[in-house]
Structure formats: structure tokens, C-alpha cells
Short mmCIF file of C-alpha atoms and ligand atoms in Angstrom, two decimals:
data_model
loop_
_atom_site.label_atom_id
_atom_site.label_comp_id
_atom_site.label_asym_id
_atom_site.label_seq_id
_atom_site.Cartn_x
_atom_site.Cartn_y
_atom_site.Cartn_z
CA MET A 1 13.92 -16.58 11.38
CA GLU A 2 10.72 -18.40 12.33
CA PRO A 3 7.61 -17.90 10.23
CA ARG A 4 4.52 -17.05 12.22
CA THR A 5 1.56 -19.34 11.84
CA PRO A 6 -1.71 -17.61 10.89
CA THR A 7 -3.15 -18.38 14.32
CA GLU A 8 -0.46 -16.29 15.98
CA ALA A 9 -1.35 -13.30 13.86
CA SER A 10 -3.85 -10.93 15.31
CA ASP A 11 -6.97 -10.22 13.28
CA THR A 12 -7.16 -6.69 14.55
CA LEU A 13 -4.92 -4.05 13.07
CA PRO A 14 -3.89 -2.25 16.24
CA GLU A 15 -1.52 0.45 15.11
CA ILE A 16 -3.50 1.67 12.14
CA LYS A 17 -6.83 1.21 13.93
CA GLN A 18 -5.64 3.32 16.80
CA ASN A 19 -5.05 6.15 14.39
CA SER A 20 -8.20 5.36 12.36
CA TYR A 21 -6.08 6.39 9.43
CA PHE A 22 -8.17 4.70 6.77
CA ASP A 23 -11.42 6.15 8.18
CA ASP A 24 -10.09 9.67 8.00
CA ASN A 25 -8.17 9.60 4.73
CA ALA A 26 -10.00 8.72 1.51
CA PRO A 27 -8.73 6.00 -0.86
CA PRO A 28 -7.18 7.03 -4.18
CA LYS A 29 -9.43 6.92 -7.24
CA VAL A 30 -7.30 4.22 -8.88
CA LEU A 31 -7.76 1.78 -6.01
CA ASP A 32 -10.60 -0.21 -7.60
CA SER A 33 -8.74 -0.69 -10.86
CA TYR A 34 -5.53 -1.62 -8.99
CA ARG A 35 -7.51 -4.18 -6.97
CA LYS A 36 -8.68 -5.85 -10.20
CA LEU A 37 -5.21 -5.83 -11.74
CA GLY A 38 -3.59 -7.09 -8.51
CA LYS A 39 -6.16 -9.85 -8.07
CA ALA A 40 -5.75 -11.16 -11.62
CA PHE A 41 -1.94 -11.07 -11.30
CA VAL A 42 -1.88 -12.86 -7.95
CA SER A 43 -4.31 -15.58 -8.99
CA ASP A 44 -2.33 -16.21 -12.19
CA HIS A 45 0.85 -16.83 -10.17
CA LEU A 46 -0.93 -18.64 -7.37
CA GLN A 47 -2.04 -21.23 -9.91
CA SER A 48 1.47 -21.72 -11.23
CA GLY A 49 2.89 -21.93 -7.69
CA ARG A 50 5.28 -19.04 -8.34
CA ARG A 51 6.71 -16.84 -5.60
CA VAL A 52 5.49 -13.25 -5.79
CA VAL A 53 7.38 -10.23 -4.46
CA LEU A 54 5.89 -6.82 -3.83
CA VAL A 55 8.70 -4.32 -4.34
CA THR A 56 8.00 -0.77 -3.17
CA SER A 57 10.17 1.92 -4.67
CA GLY A 58 10.78 5.68 -4.67
CA GLY A 59 9.78 8.50 -2.35
CA THR A 60 6.31 9.49 -1.14
CA THR A 61 5.03 13.07 -1.21
CA VAL A 62 3.14 14.96 1.49
CA PRO A 63 0.86 17.48 -0.27
CA LEU A 64 0.28 20.80 1.46
CA GLU A 65 -2.79 21.64 -0.61
CA ASN A 66 -5.60 19.50 -2.06
CA GLN A 67 -5.17 21.13 -5.43
CA THR A 68 -1.50 20.55 -4.97
CA VAL A 69 0.97 23.24 -5.87
CA ARG A 70 3.40 22.48 -3.05
CA PHE A 71 4.42 19.26 -1.40
CA ILE A 72 7.17 17.77 0.77
CA ASP A 73 9.28 15.13 -0.95
CA ASN A 74 12.52 13.20 -0.51
CA PHE A 75 15.61 12.26 -2.49
CA SER A 76 14.77 8.70 -3.57
CA ALA A 77 15.00 8.06 -7.32
CA GLY A 78 13.87 4.43 -7.05
CA THR A 79 17.20 2.90 -8.07
CA ARG A 80 17.17 0.29 -5.31
CA GLY A 81 13.62 -0.83 -6.09
CA ALA A 82 13.88 -0.84 -9.89
CA THR A 83 17.24 -2.64 -9.90
CA SER A 84 16.11 -5.20 -7.30
CA ALA A 85 12.95 -5.92 -9.30
CA GLU A 86 15.09 -7.04 -12.25
CA TYR A 87 17.10 -9.42 -10.07
CA PHE A 88 13.92 -10.87 -8.54
CA LEU A 89 12.61 -11.55 -12.04
CA GLU A 90 15.90 -13.27 -12.88
CA ASN A 91 15.40 -15.41 -9.78
CA GLY A 92 12.01 -16.67 -10.98
CA TYR A 93 9.72 -14.31 -9.07
CA ALA A 94 6.66 -12.52 -10.33
CA VAL A 95 7.03 -8.87 -9.32
CA ILE A 96 4.45 -6.31 -8.30
CA PHE A 97 6.34 -3.05 -8.62
CA LEU A 98 4.62 -0.39 -6.51
CA HIS A 99 6.53 2.73 -7.38
CA ARG A 100 6.44 6.48 -7.17
CA GLN A 101 5.07 7.78 -10.45
CA TYR A 102 7.90 8.86 -12.82
CA SER A 103 10.61 7.25 -10.69
CA LEU A 104 12.94 4.63 -12.19
CA LEU A 105 11.37 1.49 -13.67
CA PRO A 106 12.91 -1.95 -14.15
CA TYR A 107 14.66 -2.21 -17.54
CA SER A 108 13.83 1.28 -18.81
CA ARG A 109 16.00 2.59 -15.93
CA HIS A 110 19.05 1.79 -18.07
CA TYR A 111 18.04 4.55 -20.46
CA SER A 112 16.15 7.09 -18.35
CA HIS A 113 17.39 9.57 -15.72
CA SER A 114 20.94 9.14 -17.03
CA THR A 115 23.38 11.75 -18.29
CA ASN A 116 22.62 10.54 -21.81
CA CYS A 117 19.49 11.88 -23.40
CA PHE A 118 17.50 8.96 -24.91
CA LEU A 119 18.17 10.43 -28.35
CA ASP A 120 21.87 9.73 -27.83
CA TYR A 121 21.04 6.03 -28.04
CA MET A 122 19.65 6.56 -31.56
CA ALA A 123 21.34 7.04 -34.90
CA GLU A 124 20.14 7.77 -38.43
CA ALA A 125 20.70 4.94 -40.90
CA LEU A 126 21.79 5.60 -44.50
CA ASN A 127 18.22 5.01 -45.69
CA GLY A 128 16.96 7.68 -43.31
CA GLU A 129 15.47 5.24 -40.78
CA VAL A 130 16.08 5.64 -37.07
CA MET A 131 18.18 2.86 -35.57
CA VAL A 132 19.92 2.12 -32.28
CA ASN A 133 23.43 3.54 -32.16
CA PRO A 134 25.70 0.50 -32.85
CA GLU A 135 27.69 1.32 -29.71
CA TYR A 136 24.65 0.45 -27.57
CA GLN A 137 23.14 -2.35 -29.69
CA GLN A 138 24.35 -5.33 -27.71
CA LYS A 139 23.48 -4.10 -24.25
CA MET A 140 20.11 -2.76 -25.39
CA LEU A 141 19.21 -6.06 -27.02
CA GLY A 142 19.88 -7.88 -23.74
CA VAL A 143 17.74 -5.44 -21.77
CA LEU A 144 14.97 -5.48 -24.38
CA ARG A 145 14.80 -9.29 -24.38
CA LYS A 146 14.49 -9.45 -20.60
CA TYR A 147 11.86 -6.71 -20.58
CA ASN A 148 9.78 -8.43 -23.28
CA ALA A 149 10.05 -11.79 -21.52
CA ALA A 150 8.77 -10.27 -18.25
CA LYS A 151 5.92 -8.58 -20.12
CA ASN A 152 4.92 -11.52 -22.30
CA GLU A 153 4.97 -13.95 -19.38
CA ASN A 154 2.93 -11.50 -17.28
CA LYS A 155 5.60 -11.48 -14.58
CA LEU A 156 5.78 -7.73 -13.96
CA LEU A 157 2.90 -5.58 -12.76
CA LEU A 158 3.64 -1.85 -12.60
CA LEU A 159 1.45 0.18 -10.23
CA SER A 160 2.18 3.72 -9.11
CA TYR A 161 1.54 6.17 -6.29
CA THR A 162 2.58 9.73 -5.60
CA THR A 163 1.41 10.72 -2.12
CA ILE A 164 1.93 8.96 1.19
CA ASN A 165 -1.84 8.41 1.35
CA GLU A 166 -1.91 6.64 -2.03
CA TYR A 167 1.09 4.56 -0.97
CA LEU A 168 -0.57 3.39 2.28
CA TRP A 169 -3.90 2.51 0.66
CA GLU A 170 -2.27 0.64 -2.20
CA LEU A 171 0.16 -1.22 0.04
CA LYS A 172 -2.73 -2.34 2.24
CA GLU A 173 -4.84 -3.46 -0.73
CA LEU A 174 -2.01 -5.39 -2.40
CA ALA A 175 -0.89 -7.04 0.84
CA MET A 176 -4.42 -8.31 1.47
CA LEU A 177 -4.68 -9.58 -2.13
CA MET A 178 -1.41 -11.47 -1.64
CA ARG A 179 -2.65 -13.35 1.44
CA PRO A 180 -3.64 -16.51 -0.51
CA LEU A 181 0.04 -16.87 -1.50
CA GLY A 182 0.87 -17.62 2.16
CA PRO A 183 4.63 -17.82 2.74
CA LYS A 184 5.31 -17.52 -0.99
CA ALA A 185 4.55 -13.81 -0.70
CA LEU A 186 7.58 -11.61 -0.17
CA PHE A 187 7.46 -7.91 0.75
CA TYR A 188 10.55 -5.90 -0.13
CA LEU A 189 9.92 -2.40 1.13
CA ALA A 190 12.54 -0.19 -0.48
CA ALA A 191 10.36 2.91 -0.88
CA ALA A 192 11.50 5.94 1.11
CA VAL A 193 8.33 6.55 3.09
CA SER A 194 7.63 9.86 4.73
CA ASP A 195 7.56 9.69 8.53
CA PHE A 196 5.20 12.67 8.82
CA PHE A 197 2.09 13.77 6.97
CA LEU A 198 -0.64 16.39 6.93
CA PRO A 199 -4.02 14.82 7.78
CA LYS A 200 -6.88 15.40 5.34
CA ASP A 201 -8.80 17.79 7.60
CA ARG A 202 -5.80 20.12 7.83
CA VAL A 203 -4.95 20.31 4.14
CA SER A 204 -6.19 23.51 2.54
CA GLU A 205 -8.19 23.09 -0.67
CA HIS A 206 -6.50 25.86 -2.62
CA LYS A 207 -3.00 27.16 -2.97
CA ILE A 208 -1.77 28.67 0.30
CA GLN A 209 -1.65 32.45 -0.19
CA SER A 210 1.18 34.17 1.61
CA SER A 211 -0.54 37.53 1.04
CA ASP A 212 -3.53 36.50 3.23
CA ILE A 213 -1.60 36.37 6.48
CA LYS A 214 -2.66 38.80 9.18
CA GLN A 215 -2.34 36.94 12.49
CA PRO A 216 -0.11 34.19 13.79
CA VAL A 217 -1.76 30.83 13.12
CA THR A 218 -0.58 27.34 12.38
CA ASN A 219 -2.31 24.86 10.17
CA GLY A 220 -4.99 23.13 12.20
CA ALA A 221 -5.79 26.20 14.32
CA PRO A 222 -9.44 27.27 14.05
CA THR A 223 -9.04 30.46 12.09
CA SER A 224 -10.21 32.11 8.94
CA GLU A 225 -6.60 32.32 7.83
CA PRO A 226 -5.40 29.85 5.22
CA LYS A 227 -4.36 26.58 6.81
CA GLY A 228 -0.69 25.93 7.18
CA ILE A 229 0.33 29.57 7.45
CA ALA A 230 1.51 31.63 10.34
CA SER A 231 2.76 35.15 10.62
CA THR A 232 4.97 36.73 13.23
CA ALA A 233 5.65 40.32 14.16
CA SER A 234 8.90 40.12 12.23
CA GLY A 235 7.28 38.76 9.09
CA LYS A 236 5.43 35.86 7.51
CA LYS A 237 6.23 32.26 8.26
CA LEU A 238 4.82 29.04 6.95
CA MET A 239 4.36 26.77 9.95
CA ILE A 240 3.61 23.20 8.94
CA ASP A 241 2.20 21.10 11.71
CA LEU A 242 2.64 17.46 10.69
CA ASP A 243 1.36 14.25 12.29
CA PRO A 244 3.40 11.05 12.45
CA VAL A 245 2.52 8.52 9.77
CA PRO A 246 0.86 5.49 11.41
CA LYS A 247 3.18 2.54 11.96
CA PHE A 248 2.00 0.61 8.93
CA LEU A 249 4.83 -1.92 9.18
CA LYS A 250 3.36 -3.31 12.41
CA THR A 251 -0.04 -3.61 10.78
CA LEU A 252 1.46 -5.26 7.71
CA VAL A 253 3.22 -7.83 9.88
CA ASP A 254 0.29 -8.53 12.20
CA GLY A 255 -2.74 -8.04 10.03
CA TRP A 256 -2.40 -7.55 6.32
CA ALA A 257 0.24 -10.15 5.50
CA PRO A 258 0.55 -12.51 8.46
CA GLU A 259 2.08 -15.39 6.51
CA GLY A 260 4.38 -13.59 4.06
CA MET A 261 8.06 -12.78 4.57
CA ILE A 262 8.66 -9.09 5.21
CA VAL A 263 11.88 -7.24 4.43
CA SER A 264 12.12 -3.56 5.29
CA PHE A 265 14.90 -1.05 4.65
CA LYS A 266 16.30 1.33 7.23
CA LEU A 267 17.94 4.51 6.04
CA GLU A 268 20.26 6.55 8.23
CA THR A 269 22.85 9.25 7.70
CA ASP A 270 24.83 8.73 10.94
CA PRO A 271 26.98 5.56 10.68
CA SER A 272 27.03 5.14 14.46
CA LEU A 273 23.23 4.65 14.50
CA LEU A 274 22.71 2.31 11.57
CA VAL A 275 23.09 -1.12 13.16
CA SER A 276 21.26 -0.27 16.39
CA LYS A 277 18.37 1.33 14.47
CA ALA A 278 18.08 -1.71 12.22
CA HIS A 279 17.83 -3.98 15.28
CA GLN A 280 15.36 -1.62 16.93
CA ALA A 281 13.09 -1.84 13.88
CA LEU A 282 13.35 -5.63 13.97
CA ASP A 283 12.41 -5.74 17.67
CA LYS A 284 9.59 -3.28 17.25
CA TYR A 285 7.86 -4.87 14.27
CA SER A 286 8.87 -8.54 14.70
CA HIS A 287 9.34 -9.07 10.99
CA HIS A 288 11.99 -11.06 9.18
CA LEU A 289 14.77 -8.87 7.85
CA VAL A 290 15.90 -5.26 8.03
CA ILE A 291 18.40 -4.08 5.45
CA GLY A 292 20.24 -1.05 6.80
CA ASN A 293 21.91 1.49 4.55
CA LEU A 294 23.51 4.91 4.80
CA LEU A 295 22.52 7.67 2.44
CA SER A 296 26.12 8.27 1.36
CA THR A 297 27.18 4.63 0.85
CA ARG A 298 23.87 2.96 -0.07
CA LYS A 299 25.02 2.10 -3.59
CA PHE A 300 27.85 -0.14 -2.38
CA GLU A 301 27.25 -1.16 1.22
CA VAL A 302 24.31 -2.51 3.23
CA VAL A 303 23.90 -4.50 6.44
CA PHE A 304 21.40 -7.31 7.03
CA ALA A 305 19.82 -7.61 10.49
CA ALA A 306 17.63 -10.67 11.08
CA PRO A 307 16.41 -12.40 14.24
CA GLU A 308 18.90 -14.83 15.78
CA ARG A 309 21.59 -14.10 13.19
CA GLU A 310 24.83 -12.20 13.18
CA GLU A 311 24.74 -8.97 11.23
CA GLN A 312 25.84 -9.52 7.68
CA TRP A 313 27.51 -6.77 5.68
CA ILE A 314 27.32 -6.79 1.91
CA THR A 315 29.93 -4.62 0.22
CA VAL A 316 30.81 -4.12 -3.43
CA PRO A 317 34.61 -4.18 -3.93
CA VAL A 318 35.94 -0.70 -4.68
CA HIS A 319 37.01 -1.41 -8.25
CA ARG A 320 33.60 -2.79 -9.17
CA ARG A 321 31.50 0.09 -7.86
CA VAL A 322 29.17 1.70 -10.34
CA LYS A 323 30.46 5.13 -11.29
CA SER A 324 27.83 7.68 -10.48
CA VAL A 325 26.08 9.50 -13.32
CA THR A 326 27.18 12.78 -11.78
CA GLY A 327 30.78 11.62 -12.19
CA ALA A 328 31.37 11.52 -8.43
CA ARG A 329 34.14 9.07 -7.58
CA PRO A 330 34.70 7.17 -4.32
CA ASN A 331 36.71 8.99 -1.68
CA LEU A 332 39.99 7.02 -1.78
CA SER A 333 43.66 7.55 -0.99
CA ALA A 334 46.01 8.07 -3.97
CA LYS A 335 47.41 4.54 -3.53
CA ASP A 336 43.95 2.96 -3.48
CA TRP A 337 43.10 4.97 -6.55
CA GLN A 338 46.04 3.49 -8.41
CA THR A 339 44.94 -0.07 -7.64
CA THR A 340 41.34 0.70 -8.39
CA GLU A 341 42.09 2.36 -11.70
CA GLN A 342 44.28 -0.59 -12.72
CA GLU A 343 41.42 -2.93 -11.92
CA TRP A 344 39.01 -0.76 -13.86
CA LEU A 345 41.43 -0.79 -16.77
CA ARG A 346 41.59 -4.59 -16.60
CA GLY A 347 37.93 -4.31 -17.53
CA GLU A 348 36.29 -5.95 -14.54
CA GLN A 349 32.64 -5.17 -14.88
CA GLU A 350 30.73 -2.81 -12.64
CA LEU A 351 28.66 -4.61 -10.06
CA GLU A 352 25.29 -3.41 -8.83
CA ILE A 353 24.85 -4.05 -5.12
CA GLU A 354 21.32 -5.33 -5.74
CA SER A 355 22.86 -8.28 -7.62
CA LEU A 356 24.34 -9.29 -4.24
CA ILE A 357 21.38 -8.30 -2.03
CA VAL A 358 18.61 -10.06 -3.94
CA PRO A 359 20.13 -13.59 -4.05
CA GLU A 360 20.68 -13.38 -0.27
CA VAL A 361 17.04 -12.39 0.27
CA VAL A 362 15.91 -15.14 -2.10
CA LYS A 363 17.91 -17.70 -0.10
CA MET A 364 16.30 -16.53 3.15
CA HIS A 365 12.86 -16.59 1.53
CA LYS A 366 13.36 -20.19 0.39
CA GLU A 367 14.30 -21.22 3.94
CA PHE A 368 11.30 -19.31 5.22
CA ILE A 369 8.93 -21.16 2.86
CA GLU A 370 10.41 -24.53 3.85
CA LYS A 371 10.02 -23.76 7.55
CA SER A 372 6.41 -22.64 7.02
CA GLN A 373 5.65 -25.84 5.14
CA GLU A 374 7.18 -27.93 7.95
CA ILE A 375 5.10 -26.11 10.55
CA LYS A 376 1.97 -26.57 8.46
CA ALA A 377 2.67 -30.30 8.01
CA GLU A 378 3.11 -30.67 11.79
CA ASP A 379 -0.13 -28.75 12.40
CA ASP A 380 -1.96 -30.93 9.88
CA GLU A 381 -0.62 -34.07 11.58
CA ASP A 382 -1.75 -32.75 14.98
CA LEU A 383 -5.18 -31.98 13.61
CA LEU A 384 -5.49 -35.40 12.01
CA ALA A 385 -4.38 -37.12 15.23
CA LYS A 386 -6.93 -35.08 17.19
CA ALA A 387 -9.69 -35.86 14.70
CA LEU A 388 -8.88 -39.59 14.81
CA ALA A 389 -8.80 -39.57 18.61
CA TRP A 390 -12.14 -37.79 18.65
CA ALA A 391 -13.64 -40.26 16.15
CA ASP A 392 -12.27 -43.16 18.25
CA SER A 393 -13.74 -41.79 21.44
CA GLY A 394 -17.13 -41.38 19.66
CA ALA A 395 -17.00 -44.97 18.42
CA THR A 396 -16.30 -46.39 21.88
CA GLU A 397 -18.99 -44.37 23.67
C1 9Z3 B 401 15.85 2.69 1.68
O1 9Z3 B 401 16.59 2.72 2.62
C2 9Z3 B 401 16.34 2.50 0.25
O2 9Z3 B 401 17.43 1.66 0.20
C3 9Z3 B 401 16.72 3.90 -0.36
C4 9Z3 B 401 17.09 3.67 -1.81
C5 9Z3 B 401 15.52 4.85 -0.29
C6 9Z3 B 401 17.90 4.49 0.37
P1 9Z3 B 401 17.25 5.07 -4.02
O3 9Z3 B 401 15.77 5.04 -4.29
O4 9Z3 B 401 17.42 4.89 -2.43
O5 9Z3 B 401 17.95 3.91 -4.66
O6 9Z3 B 401 17.86 6.39 -4.36
N1 9Z3 B 401 14.54 2.87 1.87
C7 9Z3 B 401 14.06 3.42 3.12
C8 9Z3 B 401 12.88 2.71 3.58
C9 9Z3 B 401 12.12 3.46 4.63
O7 9Z3 B 401 11.75 4.59 4.48
N2 9Z3 B 401 11.88 2.73 5.69
C10 9Z3 B 401 11.01 3.23 6.73
C11 9Z3 B 401 11.72 3.17 8.04
O8 9Z3 B 401 12.83 2.64 8.14
C12 9Z3 B 401 9.74 2.40 6.80
S1 9Z3 B 401 9.76 0.76 6.22
O9 9Z3 B 401 11.15 3.67 9.03
#
């Protein structure tokens, strides 16, 4: 995994430029305030020489109307991102957590979106005060301490998005702000990003009215009909004509973050495609690591694909898999169940797969930083030798 020197990186942003995405789609209103927050955060950690990771997390929406009643969304709850962010903090990183609004957050994730209502963690004391239910005291204290430490040491910056457009603008802005960090910047792109979107000029301002349909049209067709709607002889149909989302990963690698290490995730549902798709992504974008996962097994199995390395599978042993909040249990034979239940009964703790993924990524990032520093030292030596030779030649002329 060779770092690229800044000179190898192109200054043009070919993929995004081609699509003129940022000319055609307006920035979110929060962008200026996020720029200020991001800049202050990065310069704080630049001064202390700390590594900074941008973790993206959760799904992106594709609004069908400007005053949005309806939108396309995906399944992601942000578990991967929120959990990974905690392990990056434990590994000494400062974390910019770019997440889908209302998705899971580091630390609070332990008490939100679960089968327990947050009130179940509370109890009424004899004096009538509200206290934490003794059953949860110890774990909650541990989580609270870590959360407060991250906050007090300014190591966690929470920024949110909802739509694919907000995500792209904010990712671009943050990546550019992180450039001064050089190889100490890490991008960990766990968000489930929509592959298709509805460009600004084809989004109808108001709620699409099914009652308005008279003739067959699709969104984008020049018609007085509401955009996005079509009718047929047999009845009304909503035809949504989406464009592919520009290949922002290429632009991130080549233009926005030429010196940082970039880790992307690849999600598939067909096991026979996972490894080849992960390698395809690596070839296409020339970045540093693709972590492949399947929708159905993502909580306990992933595969790492990196240039010039064997694939590496990371798997959580069956008896240490986190039991799902819906109560779903792994699909095992009766015999395997016996062993697993015995191991569970022995009290071996549940293991989150992110506690295995993040240390591996951290190790690769450390190697990446060392390599970059070696290359820079060699470049500096070359430059110095050239400068001395030039000075010598001037002196002898
Ligand atoms: C992932 O594969 C994440 O691991 C999950 C995490 C979304 C599966 P949850 O939030 O799920 O824990 O429920 N992210 C997919 C990343 C993605 O969309 N990649 C794109 C691609 O491969 C662009 S980088 O094309």
C-alpha cells in the first residue's frame, strides 16, 4: 500500500467536474458553519500532531420534492460508523463523525434505538429523585466517562447530513479542510451512499399530486404535469428517472484528499460477488483499502482488500456474536447451538466486529504514515542535493 506523493495527485477533479455536480446542486445552508467548526477542530489536532479520522455513517436520502414529503432511503442505522468511531477514539484519534441526522451516535448508541426505552434505564430513588437503575450503573458509568473524556478533550466533532447532496458537499468541504494533516488524515467511509439521485432541476417544488395526472410523462419531460409522475392507460404510475451519483470516491482520492489514507466500504447481498467487487472498487479508485461486507452477515464478518495483499477475512467467533435487538439468532445446526450456548453460559463477552476492524485499520494507517514520511525525507534529500549542486555550479561559473 504505497502512499501517493502530492505531485502525483491531479489538481483537477475529473469525475465530479465532468458532471459539474457542484455547479448544478446548491450547497446546504449549514456549510459555512460546518467549515468553521471543521477548521477549528482540524487546526487544534494539527498542532498536537494527532491523527484525525473522518468517519461517515448512516444512509443518505434522495428527496423527490424540494419541500420534501417523500424521499428514497436505505436501511443503514449507522451502527458500523458509530461503533467504529468509539474504537478510533480509544486508539488515540480525533474523530469527525459525519452522520445521517438521527442515526446512531458514538456512546449514546448504547441507549438509543434499542429494545429498551431510555426510561427503562432509570429508577425512582426513595427520596423521589430519578437515578440510574442499579442494574445498568456500572456499564453506564464506563460509557459516560468515555463520552465526557472525548467531549472535554475536544476529540469528537459531530456533524450531520440528511440528503445525498448535503453528504457530498460536506464530505468535500471536510476533506479539503483535512489536507494540512497530510498522511495523518484517515477517511473511513462507512455511510451507505445512494448510487442514484434526482438532479435539482428535476425535483418538483411541491408535493407530487397523484390527482394531477392526465398524460404519460416522466420526471424531466417538458410538460405541465408535475415532475416525477407518469400515467398509463391502465392507471397512474410514478416514474422516477434518476441520474447516477458522480463518482466522488475518485475525486476524493485524486483531488480533495491526495495525501490521506482512504478506506471505503463495499456492500453486497450476493456472496459470490463480494470479493471481486471489492477488488474492482480498489482498481477503479486506486485508494488504500476496501472493506467488503454482506448485508446479512455484516455484523460478524468482513473482508479486507488492499493493493498487493492477500484478502483478509475478519470474523467474530459464533459464541461471541452480538445478539440482535430483534432477538434474531445465528442460523446454526443443533450441535453448533449446543456448543455456542455453553460458551454463552460460560459468560464470554459479546464482541463487536468493529473492535477487530478498527485496530487493523489503525495498524495499516501507521504503516502508511511511516511510508509517507520516508518518501518525503527522500524527496527532501533529493531537493537539497539538487539545490547544493545548483549553488555549486553557480559558484564555479
Ligand atoms: C457499508 O457497507 C457499511 O458497512 C454498512 C453498515 C452500511 C453495511 P449499518 O449502518 O451498516 O451498521 O447498519 N457501507 C457501504 C458504503 C457504500 O455505500 N459504499 C459505496 C460503494 O461501495 C461508496 S463508498 O459504492
